[in-house]
Coordinates of C-alpha atoms and ligand atoms in Angstrom, one line a residue:
M1 CA 148.8 178.5 89.7
T2 CA 151.2 181.3 90.6
T3 CA 150.3 184.8 89.7
A4 CA 153.0 187.5 89.1
K5 CA 153.7 189.8 91.9
T6 CA 151.9 193.1 91.8
F7 CA 153.9 196.3 92.1
Y8 CA 152.7 197.7 95.3
V9 CA 153.1 201.5 96.1
T10 CA 151.9 203.3 99.2
T11 CA 151.7 206.8 100.6
P12 CA 151.6 207.5 104.4
I13 CA 148.1 207.5 105.8
Y14 CA 147.5 211.1 106.8
Y15 CA 146.3 212.4 110.1
V16 CA 142.8 213.7 109.9
N17 CA 143.2 216.3 112.6
D18 CA 143.1 218.9 109.9
A19 CA 142.6 219.6 106.2
P20 CA 145.3 218.6 103.7
H21 CA 148.0 221.0 102.5
L22 CA 150.6 221.0 99.7
G23 CA 152.9 218.7 101.6
H24 CA 150.4 215.9 101.7
A25 CA 149.5 216.4 98.1
Y26 CA 153.2 216.2 97.2
T27 CA 153.7 212.7 98.5
T28 CA 150.4 211.5 97.0
I29 CA 151.2 213.0 93.6
A30 CA 154.6 211.3 93.6
G31 CA 152.9 208.0 94.3
D32 CA 150.4 208.6 91.6
V33 CA 153.0 209.4 89.0
L34 CA 155.0 206.3 89.9
T35 CA 151.9 204.2 89.8
R36 CA 150.8 205.5 86.4
W37 CA 154.4 205.1 85.0
H38 CA 154.5 201.4 86.1
R39 CA 151.0 200.8 84.8
Q40 CA 152.0 202.2 81.5
R41 CA 155.0 199.8 81.4
G42 CA 152.3 197.1 81.4
E43 CA 152.8 196.1 85.0
S44 CA 150.1 195.2 87.4
V45 CA 150.2 197.9 90.1
W46 CA 148.3 198.4 93.4
F47 CA 148.3 202.0 94.8
L48 CA 147.2 202.5 98.4
T49 CA 146.5 205.7 100.3
G50 CA 144.3 206.5 103.3
T51 CA 143.9 208.1 106.6
D52 CA 145.3 207.6 110.1
E53 CA 142.4 208.3 112.4
H54 CA 143.3 207.2 116.0
G55 CA 145.4 208.8 118.7
Q56 CA 145.3 211.8 121.0
K57 CA 145.8 214.4 118.3
V58 CA 142.7 213.5 116.5
M59 CA 140.8 212.9 119.7
R60 CA 141.6 216.4 121.0
T61 CA 140.7 218.0 117.7
A62 CA 137.3 216.4 117.9
E63 CA 136.8 217.6 121.5
T64 CA 137.8 221.1 120.5
N65 CA 135.2 221.0 117.7
G66 CA 132.5 219.6 120.0
V67 CA 131.9 216.3 118.2
T68 CA 132.9 212.7 118.8
P69 CA 136.1 211.4 117.3
Q70 CA 134.2 209.2 114.9
E71 CA 132.0 212.1 113.8
W72 CA 135.0 214.2 113.3
V73 CA 137.0 211.7 111.2
D74 CA 134.0 210.8 109.1
R75 CA 133.4 214.4 108.3
V76 CA 137.0 215.3 107.5
V77 CA 137.6 212.2 105.4
D78 CA 134.5 212.8 103.3
E79 CA 134.7 216.6 103.1
S80 CA 138.5 217.1 102.7
W81 CA 140.6 214.1 102.0
R82 CA 138.7 211.9 99.5
P83 CA 137.6 214.9 97.4
L84 CA 141.1 216.2 97.2
W85 CA 142.5 213.0 95.7
V86 CA 139.6 212.9 93.2
S87 CA 140.3 216.5 92.2
L88 CA 144.0 215.8 91.8
N89 CA 143.3 212.9 89.6
I90 CA 144.9 210.4 91.9
A91 CA 144.4 206.8 90.6
N92 CA 144.6 204.9 93.9
D93 CA 143.2 201.4 94.0
D94 CA 142.2 201.5 97.6
F95 CA 141.7 204.0 100.4
I96 CA 142.2 202.6 103.9
R97 CA 140.9 204.2 107.0
T98 CA 142.2 202.9 110.3
T99 CA 138.7 203.1 111.8
E100 CA 137.5 200.5 109.4
E101 CA 136.6 197.1 110.7
R102 CA 138.8 195.3 108.2
H103 CA 141.8 197.2 109.6
K104 CA 140.9 196.8 113.3
A105 CA 140.3 193.1 113.1
R106 CA 143.5 192.3 111.2
V107 CA 145.5 194.6 113.6
Q108 CA 144.2 192.7 116.6
K109 CA 144.8 189.3 115.1
F110 CA 148.4 190.2 114.0
L111 CA 149.4 191.8 117.3
Q112 CA 147.9 188.9 119.3
G113 CA 150.2 186.7 117.3
L114 CA 153.2 188.8 118.3
K115 CA 152.1 188.7 121.9
D116 CA 151.8 184.9 121.8
A117 CA 155.2 184.7 120.3
G118 CA 156.7 186.6 123.2
H119 CA 157.5 189.9 121.6
F120 CA 155.6 192.1 124.1
Y121 CA 156.0 192.6 127.9
E122 CA 154.4 194.9 130.4
G123 CA 156.3 197.8 131.8
T124 CA 156.2 201.4 132.9
Y125 CA 157.4 204.3 130.9
E126 CA 157.9 207.9 131.8
G127 CA 159.1 210.4 129.3
P128 CA 158.4 213.4 127.1
Y129 CA 155.7 212.9 124.5
C130 CA 154.9 215.2 121.5
I131 CA 151.2 214.9 120.5
G132 CA 151.9 216.6 117.2
C133 CA 154.3 213.7 116.3
E134 CA 152.3 211.2 118.4
E135 CA 155.8 210.0 119.5
F136 CA 157.8 209.7 122.7
K137 CA 160.9 211.8 122.5
L138 CA 164.3 211.3 124.0
P139 CA 165.4 214.2 126.2
S140 CA 168.3 214.7 123.7
D141 CA 165.7 215.2 120.9
L142 CA 164.3 218.4 122.5
V143 CA 165.5 221.8 121.5
G144 CA 166.1 225.2 123.0
E145 CA 165.7 226.5 126.5
N146 CA 162.1 225.4 126.7
Q147 CA 162.9 221.9 125.5
L148 CA 160.5 222.0 122.6
C149 CA 159.7 219.3 120.0
P150 CA 162.1 219.9 117.1
V151 CA 159.4 219.2 114.5
H152 CA 156.5 221.2 116.0
S153 CA 158.4 223.8 118.0
R154 CA 155.9 223.2 120.8
P155 CA 156.2 222.0 124.4
V156 CA 156.0 218.3 125.0
E157 CA 154.0 216.5 127.7
I158 CA 155.5 214.3 130.3
V159 CA 153.7 211.0 130.2
S160 CA 153.9 208.2 132.7
E161 CA 152.0 205.0 132.1
T162 CA 152.1 201.3 132.6
N163 CA 151.7 199.7 129.2
W164 CA 152.9 197.1 126.8
F165 CA 156.3 197.2 125.2
F166 CA 157.7 195.7 122.0
R167 CA 161.2 194.2 122.2
L168 CA 162.4 196.5 119.5
S169 CA 166.0 196.4 120.8
A170 CA 166.2 192.8 119.7
F171 CA 165.9 193.9 116.1
A172 CA 168.6 196.5 115.9
E173 CA 171.3 194.1 114.7
P174 CA 169.1 192.2 112.3
L175 CA 167.9 195.5 110.8
L176 CA 171.5 196.7 110.4
E177 CA 172.3 193.4 108.6
H178 CA 169.2 193.9 106.5
Y179 CA 170.3 197.4 105.3
R180 CA 173.9 196.1 104.7
Q181 CA 172.5 193.3 102.5
H182 CA 169.8 195.4 100.8
P183 CA 171.0 199.0 100.4
S184 CA 168.1 199.8 98.2
A185 CA 165.7 199.0 101.0
C186 CA 166.1 202.6 102.3
E187 CA 166.7 205.5 100.0
P188 CA 168.0 208.1 99.3
L189 CA 171.5 207.5 100.7
S190 CA 171.1 210.3 103.2
A191 CA 168.1 208.5 104.7
R192 CA 169.8 205.2 104.8
N193 CA 172.8 206.8 106.6
E194 CA 170.5 208.3 109.1
V195 CA 168.7 205.0 109.8
V196 CA 172.0 203.1 110.1
S197 CA 173.5 205.6 112.5
F198 CA 170.3 205.6 114.6
L199 CA 170.4 201.8 114.8
E200 CA 174.1 201.8 115.6
G201 CA 173.4 204.1 118.5
G202 CA 171.3 201.4 120.1
V203 CA 167.5 201.2 120.1
S204 CA 165.2 201.0 123.2
D205 CA 162.1 198.9 123.4
L206 CA 159.0 200.7 122.4
S207 CA 155.8 201.4 124.3
I208 CA 153.0 200.2 122.1
S209 CA 149.8 200.8 124.1
R210 CA 148.1 203.5 126.0
S211 CA 145.7 203.5 128.9
S212 CA 145.1 207.2 129.5
F213 CA 142.6 207.6 126.6
D214 CA 140.5 205.2 124.5
W215 CA 140.5 206.5 120.9
G216 CA 142.3 203.6 119.4
I217 CA 142.2 199.8 118.7
P218 CA 141.7 197.9 121.9
V219 CA 144.5 195.5 123.0
P220 CA 142.7 192.2 122.8
W221 CA 144.4 190.7 125.8
D222 CA 144.1 193.9 127.9
P223 CA 141.0 195.8 127.0
E224 CA 141.9 198.7 129.3
Q225 CA 144.5 199.7 126.8
V226 CA 144.5 200.8 123.1
F227 CA 147.4 200.3 120.7
Y228 CA 149.8 203.1 120.2
V229 CA 148.6 205.0 117.1
W230 CA 151.8 204.3 115.2
F231 CA 151.7 200.6 115.8
D232 CA 148.1 200.6 114.5
A233 CA 148.9 202.9 111.6
L234 CA 152.0 201.2 110.2
L235 CA 150.0 198.0 109.8
N236 CA 147.7 199.7 107.3
Y237 CA 150.0 198.8 104.5
A238 CA 149.5 195.1 105.2
T239 CA 145.9 195.1 106.6
A240 CA 144.7 196.8 103.4
V241 CA 145.9 193.8 101.3
G242 CA 144.6 191.0 103.5
L243 CA 147.2 190.5 106.3
G244 CA 146.7 187.3 108.2
D245 CA 143.7 186.1 106.1
A246 CA 143.5 182.4 105.2
R247 CA 145.6 181.6 102.2
N248 CA 142.7 180.5 100.0
S249 CA 140.5 183.5 100.9
V250 CA 140.1 186.7 98.8
G251 CA 142.3 188.6 101.3
G252 CA 144.9 185.8 101.5
E253 CA 145.2 185.7 97.7
K254 CA 145.5 189.4 97.6
F255 CA 148.3 189.3 100.2
A256 CA 150.2 186.6 98.4
T257 CA 150.3 188.6 95.1
T258 CA 150.9 192.1 96.7
W259 CA 153.1 191.7 99.7
P260 CA 155.8 192.9 100.3
A261 CA 155.3 196.5 99.3
D262 CA 157.7 197.6 96.5
V263 CA 157.8 201.2 97.6
H264 CA 156.6 203.0 100.8
L265 CA 156.8 206.7 100.0
V266 CA 157.2 208.8 103.1
G267 CA 158.4 212.3 104.1
K268 CA 161.7 212.3 106.0
D269 CA 159.8 213.2 109.1
I270 CA 158.5 209.7 109.5
L271 CA 161.5 207.8 108.3
R272 CA 162.4 206.1 111.5
Q273 CA 159.0 204.7 112.0
H274 CA 159.1 203.2 108.5
A275 CA 162.7 202.1 108.4
V276 CA 163.0 200.9 112.0
I277 CA 159.7 200.1 113.8
W278 CA 157.8 198.8 110.8
P279 CA 160.4 196.3 109.5
A280 CA 161.0 195.1 113.0
M281 CA 157.3 194.4 113.4
L282 CA 157.4 192.4 110.2
M283 CA 160.6 190.6 111.2
A284 CA 158.9 189.6 114.5
A285 CA 156.1 188.1 112.5
G286 CA 158.4 186.4 110.0
L287 CA 157.0 188.3 107.1
P288 CA 158.9 189.7 104.1
L289 CA 160.1 193.3 104.5
P290 CA 159.2 196.1 102.2
L291 CA 161.6 196.3 99.2
K292 CA 162.0 200.1 99.6
V293 CA 161.2 202.9 102.0
F294 CA 161.9 206.2 100.1
A295 CA 162.1 209.3 102.2
H296 CA 161.5 212.5 100.3
G297 CA 162.3 216.0 101.5
W298 CA 160.0 218.7 102.8
L299 CA 158.3 221.5 101.1
L300 CA 159.5 224.5 103.0
V301 CA 158.0 227.8 103.9
G302 CA 160.4 230.4 105.2
G303 CA 163.0 227.7 105.5
E304 CA 160.8 225.5 107.7
K305 CA 158.7 222.5 107.0
M306 CA 155.3 223.6 105.7
S307 CA 152.8 222.5 108.3
K308 CA 149.2 223.2 109.4
S309 CA 150.2 223.5 113.0
K310 CA 152.6 226.3 112.2
L311 CA 149.9 227.9 110.0
T312 CA 152.1 227.6 106.9
G313 CA 150.0 224.9 105.2
I314 CA 148.9 226.1 101.8
P315 CA 145.7 224.3 100.6
P316 CA 146.2 222.7 97.2
I317 CA 143.2 224.5 95.7
D318 CA 145.0 227.8 96.1
I319 CA 147.4 226.6 93.5
T320 CA 145.2 224.4 91.3
S321 CA 142.6 227.2 90.9
H322 CA 145.2 229.4 89.3
F323 CA 147.5 227.0 87.4
G324 CA 145.3 223.9 86.9
V325 CA 145.7 220.4 88.3
D326 CA 148.1 219.1 85.7
A327 CA 150.5 222.1 86.0
F328 CA 150.4 221.5 89.8
R329 CA 151.3 217.9 89.4
Y330 CA 154.0 218.7 86.9
Y331 CA 155.6 221.5 88.9
F332 CA 156.2 219.7 92.1
M333 CA 157.7 216.7 90.4
R334 CA 159.8 218.8 88.0
A335 CA 161.1 221.5 90.3
I336 CA 162.2 219.7 93.4
P337 CA 164.6 216.8 93.3
F338 CA 162.8 213.9 95.0
G339 CA 164.6 213.4 98.3
S340 CA 165.7 217.0 98.8
D341 CA 163.9 219.8 100.5
G342 CA 162.4 222.5 98.3
S343 CA 160.7 225.8 98.6
F344 CA 157.5 226.6 96.8
S345 CA 157.5 229.9 95.1
W346 CA 154.7 231.4 93.1
E347 CA 157.2 233.2 90.9
D348 CA 159.1 230.0 90.0
M349 CA 155.9 228.1 89.3
S350 CA 154.6 230.9 87.0
A351 CA 157.9 231.0 85.2
R352 CA 158.0 227.3 84.6
Y353 CA 154.3 227.2 83.6
T354 CA 154.9 229.8 81.0
S355 CA 158.2 228.6 79.6
E356 CA 158.0 224.9 79.9
L357 CA 154.3 224.1 79.7
A358 CA 152.6 226.9 77.8
N359 CA 155.5 227.8 75.4
D360 CA 157.5 224.6 74.9
F361 CA 154.7 222.0 75.1
G362 CA 151.3 223.7 74.6
N363 CA 152.4 225.9 71.8
L364 CA 154.1 223.0 69.9
A365 CA 150.8 221.1 70.1
S366 CA 148.7 224.0 68.9
R367 CA 151.1 225.0 66.1
L368 CA 151.1 221.5 64.8
A369 CA 147.3 221.2 64.8
A370 CA 147.0 224.6 63.1
M371 CA 149.5 223.7 60.4
V372 CA 147.9 220.3 59.6
E373 CA 144.6 222.0 59.4
K374 CA 145.9 224.7 57.2
Y375 CA 148.2 222.8 54.9
C376 CA 146.5 219.3 54.8
D377 CA 142.9 220.0 55.6
G378 CA 143.4 218.4 59.0
V379 CA 144.3 215.0 57.6
L380 CA 147.7 213.5 58.7
P381 CA 150.1 212.8 55.8
A382 CA 151.8 209.4 55.4
P383 CA 154.4 208.1 57.9
A384 CA 157.9 209.4 57.1
S385 CA 161.2 208.8 58.7
E386 CA 163.1 211.5 60.5
P387 CA 166.3 209.9 61.9
V388 CA 167.4 212.8 64.1
L389 CA 164.1 213.0 66.0
E390 CA 163.8 209.2 66.1
A391 CA 167.2 208.9 67.8
A392 CA 166.4 211.7 70.2
L393 CA 163.2 210.0 71.1
I394 CA 164.8 206.6 71.8
K395 CA 167.3 208.3 74.1
A396 CA 164.7 210.4 75.9
A397 CA 162.4 207.4 76.5
A398 CA 165.2 205.3 77.8
I399 CA 166.5 208.0 80.2
A400 CA 163.0 208.8 81.4
D401 CA 162.2 205.2 82.2
Q402 CA 165.5 204.7 84.0
C403 CA 164.9 207.8 86.1
M404 CA 161.2 207.2 86.9
L405 CA 162.0 203.6 88.1
A406 CA 164.6 205.1 90.4
L407 CA 162.1 207.7 91.7
D408 CA 164.0 210.5 90.1
F409 CA 160.9 212.2 88.8
Q410 CA 162.8 215.4 88.0
G411 CA 165.4 213.6 85.9
G412 CA 162.6 211.7 84.1
I413 CA 160.6 214.9 83.3
V414 CA 163.7 216.8 82.2
A415 CA 164.6 214.1 79.7
I416 CA 161.1 214.2 78.2
M417 CA 161.0 218.0 78.2
D418 CA 164.5 218.2 76.6
F419 CA 163.0 216.1 73.8
C420 CA 160.1 218.5 73.5
K421 CA 162.7 221.3 73.1
Q422 CA 164.5 219.4 70.4
V423 CA 161.2 219.0 68.5
N424 CA 160.6 222.8 68.8
G425 CA 164.1 223.4 67.4
Y426 CA 163.3 221.0 64.6
V427 CA 160.1 222.8 63.6
T428 CA 161.8 226.2 63.7
E429 CA 164.7 225.0 61.6
Q430 CA 162.5 223.1 59.1
A431 CA 160.1 226.1 58.9
P432 CA 157.1 224.2 57.4
W433 CA 155.4 227.6 56.7
V434 CA 158.2 228.3 54.2
L435 CA 158.0 224.8 52.7
A436 CA 154.2 225.3 52.3
K437 CA 154.9 228.2 49.9
D438 CA 156.8 225.9 47.4
P439 CA 154.7 223.2 45.8
A440 CA 157.9 221.4 44.8
R441 CA 158.6 220.8 48.5
L442 CA 155.3 219.2 49.4
N443 CA 156.9 216.0 50.4
D444 CA 159.2 217.8 52.8
L445 CA 156.3 219.7 54.2
H446 CA 154.4 216.4 54.8
R447 CA 157.5 214.8 56.4
V448 CA 158.0 217.6 58.8
L449 CA 154.3 217.6 59.8
Y450 CA 154.3 213.9 60.2
A451 CA 157.5 213.9 62.3
T452 CA 156.2 216.6 64.6
S453 CA 152.9 214.7 65.1
E454 CA 154.7 211.5 65.9
S455 CA 156.9 213.4 68.4
L456 CA 153.8 214.8 70.0
R457 CA 152.3 211.3 70.1
A458 CA 155.3 210.1 72.1
L459 CA 155.3 213.2 74.3
A460 CA 151.6 212.7 75.2
V461 CA 152.3 209.1 76.2
L462 CA 155.5 209.9 78.1
L463 CA 153.8 212.8 80.0
H464 CA 150.5 211.0 80.6
P465 CA 151.5 209.7 84.1
V466 CA 152.5 213.3 85.1
M467 CA 149.6 215.2 83.4
P468 CA 146.8 212.7 82.8
A469 CA 144.1 215.2 81.7
T470 CA 146.1 217.5 79.4
T471 CA 147.7 214.7 77.6
V472 CA 144.3 213.2 76.8
L473 CA 143.4 216.5 75.1
L474 CA 146.5 216.4 73.0
W475 CA 145.9 212.7 72.2
E476 CA 142.4 213.5 70.9
S477 CA 143.7 216.5 69.0
L478 CA 146.1 214.1 67.2
G479 CA 143.1 211.9 66.3
A480 CA 145.0 209.1 68.1
D481 CA 142.1 207.9 70.3
S482 CA 140.3 206.8 67.1
S483 CA 143.3 205.6 65.2
I484 CA 145.4 203.9 67.9
G485 CA 143.2 203.7 71.0
D486 CA 143.1 204.9 74.5
I487 CA 146.2 206.8 75.7
S488 CA 146.5 204.8 78.9
A489 CA 146.7 201.6 76.9
Q490 CA 149.9 202.8 75.1
K491 CA 152.9 201.0 76.4
L492 CA 156.1 202.9 77.4
G493 CA 158.2 200.0 76.1
S494 CA 157.2 200.8 72.5
V495 CA 156.6 204.5 72.8
Y496 CA 159.8 205.1 70.7
V497 CA 158.6 203.0 67.8
W498 CA 158.3 205.5 65.0
G499 CA 155.3 205.6 62.6
Q500 CA 152.4 204.7 65.0
L501 CA 150.0 207.4 63.9
P502 CA 148.5 206.2 60.7
Q503 CA 148.1 208.2 57.6
G504 CA 144.7 209.9 57.5
S505 CA 144.3 210.5 61.2
I506 CA 142.1 213.5 61.7
V507 CA 144.0 216.2 63.5
T508 CA 142.0 219.0 65.2
K509 CA 142.8 222.0 67.3
S510 CA 142.1 221.2 70.9
A511 CA 141.3 223.7 73.7
V512 CA 144.5 225.5 74.6
L513 CA 146.5 223.1 76.8
F514 CA 148.0 225.7 79.1
P515 CA 146.1 229.0 78.9
R516 CA 147.9 232.2 79.5
L517 CA 148.0 232.9 83.3
E518 CA 145.8 235.7 84.6
E519 CA 147.8 238.1 86.8
K520 CA 148.1 236.6 90.3
P521 CA 145.0 237.7 92.3
E522 CA 145.9 239.9 95.3
Ligands
MSP1 N1 149.8 209.6 110.2 C1 151.2 209.7 110.0 C2 151.7 208.7 109.0 C3 151.4 207.3 109.3 S1 151.9 206.3 108.0 C4 151.7 204.7 108.6 C5 151.6 211.1 109.6 N2 150.6 211.8 109.0 S2 150.7 213.3 108.5 O1 149.4 213.7 108.2 O2 151.5 214.1 109.4 O3 151.5 213.2 107.1 C6 152.8 213.1 107.1 C7 153.3 213.0 105.6 O4 152.7 214.1 104.9 C8 154.8 213.2 105.5 O5 155.5 212.1 105.7 C9 154.8 213.6 104.0 O6 154.6 212.5 103.3 C10 153.6 214.5 103.9 N3 154.0 215.9 104.3 C11 153.4 216.7 105.3 N4 154.1 217.9 105.3 C12 155.0 217.9 104.4 C13 155.9 218.9 103.9 N5 155.9 220.1 104.4 N6 156.6 218.6 102.8 C14 156.6 217.4 102.2 N7 155.8 216.4 102.6 C15 155.0 216.6 103.8 O7 152.7 211.5 109.8

């Protein structure tokens, strides 16, 4: 029996040397919106996130804090990372930690296989190493008089070691061919161009083990060494779904239906690892390559990448405590084109919250509920056609789907919110409060109220992947949970079909979806 391929989405696994900031939340929210969108299309989806727990950076942080690396990672994962994803309503199916046995065992088995197939050799390397990036740098990468790391603006260390090397250079040409054949394997175009020119410039072999510290996965054939943290970390995407397990085992079956990943979401800072090293490792093992690596831009502070090490990392709670979780999810997907850099600004977020969420969307919902209560005792009138809105909805749903599938979250949300604006315009133009004064126009009044409710039904479903909690409130206020069922069971493919809310649905006023903002606390 063959089972259909599951749509497999991943985020990077985050370093646990510190607490999460907006930049980490940004990637994970994008993964969550994409996951929920595909689920709502009726697809089977697997969404993975997790933590990258080995390497010198984590080891030194633990030392500084006077605890063992294992104690440190356990604490940070439980106190900071997992709770953040719960609070942001992230619907991941799995959470992988690289210190887990399932990961370590599969990494060792896989890399032993590459060793046996002749992909590794022993050699000596001396060169600049940035602990922030956990990456050897080329002298040409370093910037300024003091030869600093371009990402962390910090001095690098000169490392000299004998360790194991991966014949990465052998894969430069096959990778170039891969990107020629499959342009969608690396997006956006700017990212693909960067990878292609990097590959065309020639690629050196890669040192994949370390002997100067021991916080990592031991190299099975040389226990004095641990694997280079990136080599261990990249494998998480495959170890989490059963890499290397026997075909008829649980892991083997999971791997058969999940691999290759459909989308690896990454920040542009880690593009090369994902679009060069990772596919080369898979090619060496004869495994299918990920269908897409998508490199999004950076959230900037003062024109530079927001980062904890530069003390510019804003904790997500600073934003969610003021605007709420759904507005946070909405804002970052709506305001910044995915793939471009963007600056977070409190003023911009307040302005969009008020105009797009509170006024356009929230007010429409509360006005409708108030009118159905007032003019129809809270009971929805019979379905009635409204061709202009129906046509607008068909168009919005189609554009939104096209954009979301292409990871153009901004385009998708704009299409949906444009429809919301059209519905507002319709209500203003039809003025149901005027119709209500004329008993002869009762049918018109009912048509307008029904059409507005149906539009809100569609808006709730279309916005559910972006704002899962608020749309449930709206859904309940339309009485839709009792009349048509759970919102997450509604299929995007039929969201445009008019007349789904049945006559007699009980419409009630919900809590205000987007309350007026308090003044920003000083
Ligand atoms: N552990 C590695 C990834 C291994 S994946 C096999 C790592 N971790 S990290 O904690 O530094 O997280 C990097 C990722 O966090 C970025 O690729 C991006 O997804 C997200 N971001 C961190 N800072 C960011 C911004 N300022 N802006 C946008 N995203 C950012 O690298």
